[in-house]
XYZ file of C-alpha atoms in Angstrom:
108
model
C -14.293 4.266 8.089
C -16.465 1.922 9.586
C -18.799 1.514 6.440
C -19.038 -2.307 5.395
C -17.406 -3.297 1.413
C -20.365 -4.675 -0.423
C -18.597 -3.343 -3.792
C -16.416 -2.044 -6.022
C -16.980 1.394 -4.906
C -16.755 0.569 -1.688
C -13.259 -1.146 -2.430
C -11.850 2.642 -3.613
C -13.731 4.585 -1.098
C -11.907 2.298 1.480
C -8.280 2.323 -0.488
C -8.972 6.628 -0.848
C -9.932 6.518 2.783
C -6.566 4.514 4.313
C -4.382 6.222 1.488
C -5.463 9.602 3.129
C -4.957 8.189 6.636
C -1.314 6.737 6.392
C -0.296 10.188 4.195
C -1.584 12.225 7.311
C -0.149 10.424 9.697
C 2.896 9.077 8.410
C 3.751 10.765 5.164
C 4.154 7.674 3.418
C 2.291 5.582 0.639
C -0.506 3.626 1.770
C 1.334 0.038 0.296
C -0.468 -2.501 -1.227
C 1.187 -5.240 0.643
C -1.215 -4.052 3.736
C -3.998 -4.057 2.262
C -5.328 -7.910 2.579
C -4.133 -7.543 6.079
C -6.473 -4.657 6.640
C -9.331 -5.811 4.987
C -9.346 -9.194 6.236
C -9.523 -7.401 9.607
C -13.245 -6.234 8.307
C -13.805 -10.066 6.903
C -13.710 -8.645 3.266
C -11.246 -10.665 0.811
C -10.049 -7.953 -1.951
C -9.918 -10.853 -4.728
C -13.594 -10.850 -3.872
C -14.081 -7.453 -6.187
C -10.692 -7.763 -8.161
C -11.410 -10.980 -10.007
C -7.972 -12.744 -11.581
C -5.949 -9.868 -11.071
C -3.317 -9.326 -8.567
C -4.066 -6.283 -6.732
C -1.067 -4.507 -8.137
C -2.423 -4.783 -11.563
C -6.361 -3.800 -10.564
C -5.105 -0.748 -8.809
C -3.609 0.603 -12.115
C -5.893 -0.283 -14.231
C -8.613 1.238 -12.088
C -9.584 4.800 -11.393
C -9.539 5.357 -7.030
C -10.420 8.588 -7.161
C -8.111 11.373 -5.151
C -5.272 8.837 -5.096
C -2.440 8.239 -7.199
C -0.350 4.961 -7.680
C 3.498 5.093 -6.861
C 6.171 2.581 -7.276
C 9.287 2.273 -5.906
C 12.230 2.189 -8.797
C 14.299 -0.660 -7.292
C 12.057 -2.106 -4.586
C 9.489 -3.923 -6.482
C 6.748 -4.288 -3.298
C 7.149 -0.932 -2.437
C 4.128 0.077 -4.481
C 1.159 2.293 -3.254
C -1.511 4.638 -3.349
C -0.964 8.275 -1.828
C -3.580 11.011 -2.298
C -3.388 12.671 -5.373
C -2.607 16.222 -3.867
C 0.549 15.532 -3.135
C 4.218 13.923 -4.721
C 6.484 11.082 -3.222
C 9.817 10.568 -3.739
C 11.185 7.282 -2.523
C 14.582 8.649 -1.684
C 13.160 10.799 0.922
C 12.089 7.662 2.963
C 13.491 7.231 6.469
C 16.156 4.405 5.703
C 17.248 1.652 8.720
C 20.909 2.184 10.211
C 22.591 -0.933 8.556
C 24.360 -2.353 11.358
C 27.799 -3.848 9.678
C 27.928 -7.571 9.391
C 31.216 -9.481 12.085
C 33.274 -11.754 10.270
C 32.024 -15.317 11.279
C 34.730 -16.854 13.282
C 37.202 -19.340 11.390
C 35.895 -22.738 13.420
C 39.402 -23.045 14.299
């Protein structure tokens, strides 16, 4: 995955490539919150090839080929691309233990 983004295509083939990666090695959507923070790691800025639209709404309207675009039904920036291969259910994510909230003390 070290190819530079001059494009578009290069764009998907990098989204394809990282949606592959964090399904293989994590079994969980590749989310579109990380993607700025990846790319500006390679000094590419996304908006660069999407124009006015948030990323969100270029991803949909855009074909990435072997990938497929999930959303969370509640959690609206839980959103993501997973290879197209497989399904993803969002209630089959690993949830945190909720530690229970103390009472705050009176100020007595």
């Amino acid at each position: 995955m070290s190819s530079a983004i001059t494009d578009v295509e290069g764009l998907k083939d990098f989204l394809r490539q990282r949606a592959q990666e964090t399904w293989d090695d994590r079994g969980i959507p590749y989310y579109l919150s990380l993607v700025a923070i990846d790319l500006k790691r390679k000094d590419v800025d996304y908006r660069t090839f999407t124009g006015p639209l948030r990323l969100v709404q270029w991803v949909s309207k855009e074909d990435i080929p072997e990938t497929k675009l999930v959303a969370h039904p509640t959690i609206k920036a839980k959103v993501g691309l997973i290879p197209s291969n497989v399904d993803y259910d969002f209630s089959s994510e690993p949830t945190a233990d909720l530690v229970p909230s103390r009472p705050r003390p009176s100020g007595k």
